[in-house]
Amino acid sequence: MPSFRELLAAAKSEVSEVSTHEAEKLVREGWLLLDVREPDEFEQGNIPGSEFIPRGNLEIQVEGRIPSKETPIVVYCAGGIRSIFAAKTLTDLGYRQVLSMAGGFNRWKDDGLPWGEPRTLSHDQRRRYHRHLLLPEVGERGQQRLLDARVLLLGAGGLGSPAALYLAAAGVGTIGIVDMDVVDDSNLQRQIIHTLDRVGQRKVDSARAAIEGLNPDVKVITHDLRLGAENVLDVLSGYDVVVDGTDNFPTRYLVNDAALKRGIPVVHGSIFRFEGQVTVFAPFTGPCYRCFVPEPPPPELAPSCAEAGVVGVLPGIVGSIQAMEAIKLILEIGEPLIGRLLTFDALEESFRSFRLLRDPECPACSLDPELIRIAEYDDLCMPHAVIG
């Protein structure tokens, strides 16, 4: 069996090294710095902007975290030994341009080059989000993005309930909730965030209690109000994603126009009896709600759940999909439902996907955001309950 020195010599013969100053120059030219030290070393300091994958996880995680084999990479460890083996591994995996930084992070610091103490998850957070950290598409950096994210839920009802619980469980750091209703025992068939002992409470307060009991990392902002033209821009301001659980056309048009002006994507969901649908309206990237529904149907063709009924499990499925879409938007992973409508039929247990096209003559998203007018639309159709 070859000795460590022999293995190192063999790896060095196949890997090119660069100095710390050469590595800094390459980073300025677009090369990726890859830190392969252990988590405890990383927590004591790192090079800003570097990707962190411990050497022991490299083979498992690197292709998910650095998918393109054409990405030029400079690998570093603490002293320049582990990075040589890591660079050899990357070369064997098919990465085209891989270099090892001689002297590692210790020499980088000694040479007076910039470094800092990275933001890291606490021990309790590592345990809570461990399954997320195992996913290359999430990892620690993605989890920190979730903790930094701000999501606004329009409604703490059938759709907002599962969305709120799953977003809170995922560690979305700030969740805003808009609802002006109180908990009624008739809600409990589908609005699973509420409980019998909270009947009569404001829905936003009941939802906040449930979220805070589930995850203390989450800050809940309550908006116990009716959305209108006079407040919608202020309410939406500062949020990264809107999860729309409203059940009436005037509010949907109002939110659509305000989200376009604020540049905030809206994850739209709706339910009816045994059917549901989800899509994502990304401002000026895909179609907006007005492209999807240019004119509201007459009231008799668009009854609310209170009038037509809904099986209680259905909003759980649709709201969970909305939460997943919000997480994908925050992490910038996968293919969000932008320009696609996902429909679900609970009786058939079937999903279908349809393309949605952006209307070049749309009265909202064809305009400059500054020209979009925020107005009340209650005269478009008979309004039902304001939120979910």
C-alpha positions as a printed NumPy array, in Angstrom:
array([[  0.   ,   0.   ,   0.   ],
       [  1.475,   3.389,  -0.96 ],
       [  2.372,   5.742,   1.86 ],
       [  0.764,   9.149,   2.387],
       [  3.854,  10.848,   0.958],
       [  3.626,   8.71 ,  -2.154],
       [ -0.092,   9.462,  -2.537],
       [  0.584,  13.185,  -2.108],
       [  3.408,  13.113,  -4.627],
       [  1.18 ,  11.313,  -7.131],
       [ -1.614,  13.852,  -6.659],
       [  0.814,  16.777,  -6.94 ],
       [  2.053,  15.435, -10.252],
       [ -1.456,  15.822, -11.675],
       [ -2.508,  19.101, -10.007],
       [ -1.239,  22.614, -10.684],
       [ -0.808,  25.024,  -7.776],
       [ -1.079,  28.798,  -7.621],
       [  0.009,  31.283,  -5.   ],
       [ -2.475,  33.202,  -2.873],
       [ -1.939,  36.387,  -4.885],
       [ -2.407,  34.487,  -8.144],
       [ -5.58 ,  32.953,  -6.732],
       [ -6.923,  36.396,  -5.792],
       [ -6.311,  37.602,  -9.339],
       [ -8.086,  34.57 , -10.794],
       [-11.103,  35.184,  -8.544],
       [-11.331,  38.734,  -9.867],
       [-11.351,  37.214, -13.356],
       [-14.3  ,  34.964, -12.502],
       [-12.791,  31.795, -11.028],
       [-14.662,  30.112,  -8.185],
       [-12.953,  29.657,  -4.826],
       [-13.83 ,  26.32 ,  -3.204],
       [-13.2  ,  25.871,   0.521],
       [-12.777,  22.176,   1.456],
       [-11.959,  22.59 ,   5.152],
       [-14.04 ,  21.188,   8.004],
       [-17.044,  23.117,   9.424],
       [-15.205,  24.128,  12.613],
       [-12.372,  25.595,  10.545],
       [-14.818,  27.403,   8.279],
       [-16.583,  28.993,  11.259],
       [-13.298,  30.565,  12.406],
       [-12.905,  32.47 ,   9.137],
       [-13.141,  32.161,   5.38 ],
       [-12.491,  33.999,   2.14 ],
       [-15.601,  36.031,   1.248],
       [-17.508,  34.677,  -1.751],
       [-16.032,  31.194,  -1.6  ],
       [-18.114,  28.04 ,  -1.901],
       [-17.861,  25.736,   1.106],
       [-17.946,  21.936,   0.741],
       [-16.036,  19.893,   3.34 ],
       [-13.535,  17.51 ,   1.788],
       [-15.424,  14.483,   3.14 ],
       [-18.62 ,  15.571,   1.331],
       [-16.994,  16.655,  -1.903],
       [-17.818,  13.653,  -4.088],
       [-21.438,  13.619,  -2.879],
       [-22.239,  17.33 ,  -3.071],
       [-20.043,  19.036,  -5.648],
       [-22.02 ,  18.178,  -8.781],
       [-25.193,  19.539,  -7.192],
       [-23.497,  22.709,  -5.968],
       [-21.231,  23.285,  -9.008],
       [-23.136,  21.65 , -11.866],
       [-21.059,  22.935, -14.784],
       [-17.84 ,  21.021, -15.351],
       [-16.561,  24.072, -17.217],
       [-16.499,  26.212, -14.06 ],
       [-12.884,  27.224, -13.335],
       [-12.103,  26.412,  -9.702],
       [ -9.36 ,  27.276,  -7.222],
       [ -9.481,  24.904,  -4.247],
       [ -8.157,  25.831,  -0.821],
       [ -7.888,  24.199,   2.594],
       [ -6.019,  25.295,   5.724],
       [ -2.446,  24.565,   4.634],
       [ -2.55 ,  23.434,   1.017],
       [ -2.463,  19.629,   1.376],
       [ -6.138,  18.612,   1.401],
       [ -6.792,  21.006,  -1.47 ],
       [ -4.391,  19.034,  -3.66 ],
       [ -6.334,  15.821,  -3.078],
       [ -9.607,  17.686,  -3.555],
       [ -8.389,  19.179,  -6.842],
       [ -7.357,  15.706,  -8.009],
       [-10.845,  14.403,  -7.128],
       [-12.504,  17.216,  -9.075],
       [-10.313,  16.505, -12.081],
       [-11.257,  12.82 , -11.902],
       [-14.934,  13.868, -11.792],
       [-14.496,  15.707, -15.084],
       [-13.997,  19.339, -14.042],
       [-11.854,  20.951, -16.725],
       [ -9.992,  23.741, -14.922],
       [ -8.993,  23.027, -11.317],
       [ -6.097,  24.524,  -9.365],
       [ -4.946,  24.187,  -5.754],
       [ -3.968,  27.233,  -3.707],
       [ -0.536,  26.687,  -2.155],
       [ -0.363,  27.424,   1.561],
       [ -4.145,  27.47 ,   1.904],
       [ -6.174,  29.818,   4.068],
       [ -3.382,  30.248,   6.601],
       [ -1.04 ,  31.717,   3.998],
       [ -3.876,  33.822,   2.562],
       [ -4.247,  35.492,   5.967],
       [ -0.473,  35.807,   6.448],
       [ -0.251,  37.568,   3.091],
       [ -2.744,  40.194,   4.289],
       [ -5.468,  39.265,   1.812],
       [ -9.149,  39.905,   2.739],
       [-10.983,  37.376,   4.889],
       [-13.788,  37.431,   7.412],
       [-15.822,  35.422,   9.862],
       [-18.705,  33.822,   7.98 ],
       [-22.279,  33.87 ,   9.147],
       [-23.107,  30.348,  10.272],
       [-26.089,  28.441,  11.608],
       [-26.309,  27.769,  15.314],
       [-26.029,  24.245,  16.672],
       [-29.793,  24.125,  17.221],
       [-30.44 ,  25.361,  13.673],
       [-28.121,  22.721,  12.241],
       [-30.159,  20.056,  14.   ],
       [-33.509,  21.551,  13.015],
       [-32.648,  22.011,   9.333],
       [-30.349,  19.007,   8.987],
       [-32.377,  17.453,   6.163],
       [-32.171,  20.737,   4.245],
       [-28.421,  20.93 ,   4.757],
       [-28.017,  17.524,   3.115],
       [-29.555,  18.834,  -0.113],
       [-26.989,  20.319,  -2.516],
       [-29.68 ,  22.698,  -3.808],
       [-30.15 ,  24.113,  -0.305],
       [-27.185,  23.558,   1.997],
       [-26.165,  26.077,   4.628],
       [-26.15 ,  29.029,   2.25 ],
       [-29.649,  28.211,   1.038],
       [-30.906,  27.803,   4.581],
       [-29.531,  31.231,   5.433],
       [-31.384,  32.629,   2.426],
       [-34.585,  31.12 ,   3.773],
       [-33.927,  32.628,   7.198],
       [-33.381,  36.022,   5.549],
       [-36.482,  35.748,   3.343],
       [-39.737,  37.647,   3.843],
       [-42.958,  36.05 ,   2.576],
       [-46.4  ,  37.654,   2.711],
       [-49.42 ,  35.362,   3.023],
       [-52.709,  36.777,   1.801],
       [-55.064,  34.898,   4.049],
       [-54.802,  32.605,   7.044],
       [-57.516,  30.367,   5.643],
       [-57.577,  27.126,   3.686],
       [-54.578,  27.899,   1.472],
       [-52.714,  30.137,   3.883],
       [-52.811,  27.563,   6.681],
       [-50.643,  24.824,   5.115],
       [-48.495,  27.391,   3.337],
       [-47.781,  29.178,   6.618],
       [-46.964,  25.989,   8.493],
       [-44.611,  24.62 ,   5.847],
       [-42.87 ,  27.95 ,   5.263],
       [-42.391,  28.324,   9.005],
       [-41.125,  24.763,   9.333],
       [-38.689,  25.412,   6.46 ],
       [-37.243,  28.379,   8.344],
       [-38.522,  31.306,   6.315],
       [-37.396,  34.062,   8.656],
       [-40.242,  36.551,   8.297],
       [-43.843,  35.655,   7.505],
       [-46.453,  38.376,   7.096],
       [-50.126,  37.442,   7.336],
       [-53.018,  39.497,   5.975],
       [-56.473,  38.604,   7.291],
       [-59.286,  40.577,   8.906],
       [-61.451,  37.665,   9.986],
       [-61.927,  35.714,  13.227],
       [-61.639,  31.962,  13.714],
       [-64.974,  30.172,  13.415],
       [-65.58 ,  26.489,  14.109],
       [-66.703,  26.087,  10.481],
       [-63.125,  26.967,   9.442],
       [-61.567,  23.981,  11.197],
       [-62.569,  21.512,   8.474],
       [-59.818,  22.917,   6.246],
       [-57.956,  25.793,   7.961],
       [-55.55 ,  23.58 ,   9.863],
       [-53.475,  26.355,  11.423],
       [-56.365,  27.122,  13.779],
       [-57.647,  25.037,  16.698],
       [-60.891,  24.724,  18.605],
       [-59.555,  26.591,  21.623],
       [-58.828,  29.614,  19.409],
       [-62.347,  29.994,  18.007],
       [-63.285,  33.668,  18.278],
       [-59.682,  34.899,  18.095],
       [-58.446,  37.07 ,  15.267],
       [-57.1  ,  34.76 ,  12.563],
       [-53.792,  36.6  ,  12.348],
       [-53.27 ,  36.111,  16.094],
       [-54.223,  32.442,  15.934],
       [-51.858,  31.877,  12.998],
       [-49.051,  33.711,  14.776],
       [-49.47 ,  31.509,  17.854],
       [-49.252,  28.357,  15.722],
       [-46.173,  29.54 ,  13.825],
       [-44.334,  30.699,  16.923],
       [-45.102,  27.383,  18.586],
       [-43.66 ,  25.551,  15.594],
       [-40.469,  27.546,  14.965],
       [-39.037,  30.3  ,  17.173],
       [-36.712,  31.36 ,  14.321],
       [-39.68 ,  32.89 ,  12.497],
       [-40.81 ,  36.47 ,  12.977],
       [-44.536,  36.908,  12.299],
       [-45.93 ,  40.252,  11.148],
       [-49.706,  40.507,  11.341],
       [-51.808,  42.722,   9.079],
       [-55.313,  42.621,  10.55 ],
       [-56.926,  44.674,   7.814],
       [-58.784,  44.688,   4.54 ],
       [-56.492,  45.124,   1.565],
       [-57.461,  48.168,  -0.462],
       [-56.025,  50.643,  -2.918],
       [-54.993,  52.932,  -0.068],
       [-52.809,  50.343,   1.738],
       [-51.839,  47.515,  -0.628],
       [-48.533,  49.049,  -1.765],
       [-47.461,  49.659,   1.824],
       [-48.453,  46.164,   2.93 ],
       [-46.543,  44.465,   0.093],
       [-43.458,  46.65 ,   0.522],
       [-40.363,  44.815,   1.724],
       [-41.56 ,  41.272,   1.028],
       [-39.75 ,  38.924,  -1.372],
       [-42.702,  36.713,  -2.34 ],
       [-46.484,  36.961,  -2.015],
       [-48.492,  33.767,  -1.498],
       [-52.029,  34.566,  -2.63 ],
       [-54.836,  32.683,  -0.903],
       [-57.599,  35.183,  -1.676],
       [-60.904,  33.979,  -3.078],
       [-62.314,  36.981,  -4.925],
       [-61.496,  38.743,  -8.161],
       [-61.325,  42.364,  -6.936],
       [-58.571,  41.517,  -4.446],
       [-56.662,  39.396,  -6.975],
       [-56.604,  42.232,  -9.518],
       [-55.58 ,  44.697,  -6.816],
       [-52.735,  42.451,  -5.606],
       [-51.627,  41.746,  -9.167],
       [-51.234,  45.429,  -9.991],
       [-49.507,  46.246,  -6.702],
       [-47.097,  43.319,  -7.086],
       [-46.204,  44.497, -10.593],
       [-45.42 ,  47.976,  -9.254],
       [-43.335,  46.526,  -6.416],
       [-41.667,  43.873,  -8.588],
       [-42.707,  41.018,  -6.276],
       [-43.623,  37.542,  -7.592],
       [-47.029,  36.186,  -6.609],
       [-47.661,  32.48 ,  -6.018],
       [-51.332,  32.174,  -6.928],
       [-53.536,  29.351,  -5.719],
       [-57.256,  28.72 ,  -5.954],
       [-59.623,  25.883,  -5.054],
       [-63.172,  24.854,  -5.967],
       [-64.953,  21.781,  -4.624],
       [-62.503,  18.983,  -5.625],
       [-60.246,  20.996,  -7.948],
       [-57.304,  23.292,  -7.411],
       [-54.731,  25.217,  -9.396],
       [-51.395,  26.928,  -8.814],
       [-49.227,  29.237, -10.897],
       [-46.556,  31.883, -10.35 ],
       [-46.881,  35.426, -11.652],
       [-43.344,  36.793, -11.998],
       [-43.462,  40.524, -12.804],
       [-42.566,  41.261, -16.428],
       [-41.009,  37.806, -16.835],
       [-44.11 ,  35.686, -17.322],
       [-47.818,  36.434, -17.588],
       [-49.621,  38.275, -14.815],
       [-53.052,  37.588, -13.351],
       [-54.705,  39.916, -15.869],
       [-53.142,  37.903, -18.715],
       [-54.591,  34.776, -17.113],
       [-58.06 ,  36.195, -16.329],
       [-58.609,  39.322, -18.451],
       [-62.219,  39.72 , -17.316],
       [-63.886,  38.263, -14.211],
       [-66.737,  35.831, -14.814],
       [-70.21 ,  36.749, -13.587],
       [-70.808,  36.   ,  -9.887],
       [-73.061,  33.031, -10.588],
       [-70.189,  31.3  , -12.412],
       [-67.604,  32.037,  -9.731],
       [-69.025,  31.059,  -6.342],
       [-66.791,  31.095,  -3.3  ],
       [-65.979,  28.01 ,  -1.239],
       [-68.572,  29.177,   1.282],
       [-71.183,  28.925,  -1.462],
       [-69.962,  25.905,  -3.444],
       [-68.126,  23.876,  -0.802],
       [-64.66 ,  22.347,  -0.806],
       [-63.239,  19.061,   0.437],
       [-60.985,  19.905,   3.384],
       [-57.874,  18.078,   2.136],
       [-57.763,  19.99 ,  -1.159],
       [-56.498,  23.329,   0.203],
       [-53.827,  21.393,   2.093],
       [-52.484,  20.044,  -1.187],
       [-52.707,  23.334,  -3.08 ],
       [-51.345,  25.413,  -0.2  ],
       [-48.407,  23.034,   0.19 ],
       [-47.58 ,  23.405,  -3.496],
       [-47.709,  27.179,  -3.055],
       [-45.224,  26.903,  -0.186],
       [-42.926,  24.798,  -2.365],
       [-43.087,  27.356,  -5.165],
       [-42.254,  30.154,  -2.718],
       [-39.225,  28.216,  -1.463],
       [-38.046,  27.606,  -5.046],
       [-38.289,  31.32 ,  -5.774],
       [-36.325,  32.209,  -2.637],
       [-33.582,  29.671,  -3.349],
       [-33.65 ,  30.228,  -7.123],
       [-33.796,  26.489,  -7.772],
       [-35.788,  24.24 , -10.074],
       [-38.401,  25.492, -12.498],
       [-41.077,  27.605, -10.806],
       [-44.559,  27.619, -12.311],
       [-43.904,  30.827, -14.246],
       [-45.958,  30.703, -17.424],
       [-47.448,  27.363, -16.374],
       [-50.725,  26.509, -14.675],
       [-50.72 ,  23.339, -12.577],
       [-54.193,  21.92 , -12.005],
       [-55.211,  19.149,  -9.62 ],
       [-58.361,  17.034,  -9.696],
       [-58.817,  15.272,  -6.359],
       [-61.502,  12.894,  -7.649],
       [-59.239,  11.655, -10.434],
       [-56.096,  12.206,  -8.321],
       [-54.51 ,  13.725, -11.397],
       [-52.293,  16.7  , -12.17 ],
       [-52.149,  18.554, -15.469],
       [-49.93 ,  21.405, -16.612],
       [-50.916,  24.089, -19.119],
       [-48.874,  26.873, -20.702],
       [-49.869,  30.447, -19.923],
       [-48.829,  33.156, -22.349],
       [-48.133,  36.772, -21.592],
       [-50.54 ,  39.14 , -23.302],
       [-48.592,  41.85 , -25.156],
       [-51.671,  44.084, -24.833],
       [-52.227,  43.35 , -21.152],
       [-53.61 ,  46.467, -19.4  ],
       [-51.18 ,  45.865, -16.52 ],
       [-47.919,  44.093, -17.361],
       [-47.575,  45.686, -20.803],
       [-47.191,  49.057, -19.06 ],
       [-44.253,  50.671, -17.333],
       [-44.678,  50.008, -13.588],
       [-44.962,  53.742, -12.951],
       [-48.057,  53.874, -15.183],
       [-49.957,  51.084, -13.439],
       [-52.899,  52.553, -11.546],
       [-53.869,  51.111,  -8.169],
       [-57.646,  51.232,  -7.761],
       [-60.531,  49.415,  -6.135],
       [-62.26 ,  46.787,  -8.281],
       [-65.226,  45.828,  -6.124],
       [-67.572,  46.783,  -8.962],
       [-66.173,  44.05 , -11.21 ],
       [-68.144,  41.311,  -9.514],
       [-69.966,  40.63 ,  -6.297],
       [-67.267,  40.264,  -3.639],
       [-67.214,  37.225,  -1.403],
       [-65.301,  36.961,   1.86 ],
       [-62.231,  39.18 ,   1.658],
       [-59.685,  36.495,   2.497],
       [-59.829,  32.693,   2.149]])
